[in-house]
Amino acid sequence: MNSQRLDTLVNTYAKANGVPPALVRAVIDVESHGDPSAVSRAGAQGLMQLMPGTQAMYGVGNPFDPGSNLAGGTHYLHDLLARYHNNVDLALAAYNAGPGAVEQYHGIPRSPRRALTSRG
């Protein structure tokens, strides 16, 4: 996908959902490296790597359509920022691991890799 089209979509949906465009770009970079056809081992799909349940919740009919993926992903990110009172760290942790994990750990869940390296 060309970067000008991606920037236009990011700016459009970030503005529509009240999310900073730079945050949306960062999520895309980390999650899919800008590849709208990306699929994770866990089953997350598209630019913002939305799981099927999140796609259904936010009405994303085609997760590989950049506009549809960004519409759902930025709305989800907006809702997480609102849920965690604009705490970007908690919102991103919930985006990545799920809100249930953030609630269970009362904060940012430890990754298995961090847990292994911090034991020694």
Tab-separated table of C-alpha atoms in Angstrom, residues 110-120:
chain	number	residue	atom	x	y	z
A	110	ARG	CA	4.050	-9.384	31.869
A	111	SER	CA	5.055	-10.989	28.633
A	112	PRO	CA	6.291	-14.592	28.860
A	113	ARG	CA	9.633	-13.423	27.473
A	114	ARG	CA	10.021	-10.718	30.162
A	115	ALA	CA	8.995	-13.181	32.857
A	116	LEU	CA	11.672	-15.647	31.731
A	117	THR	CA	14.428	-13.068	31.508
A	118	SER	CA	13.615	-11.447	34.840
A	119	ARG	CA	13.858	-14.684	36.853
A	120	GLY	CA	17.586	-15.136	36.576
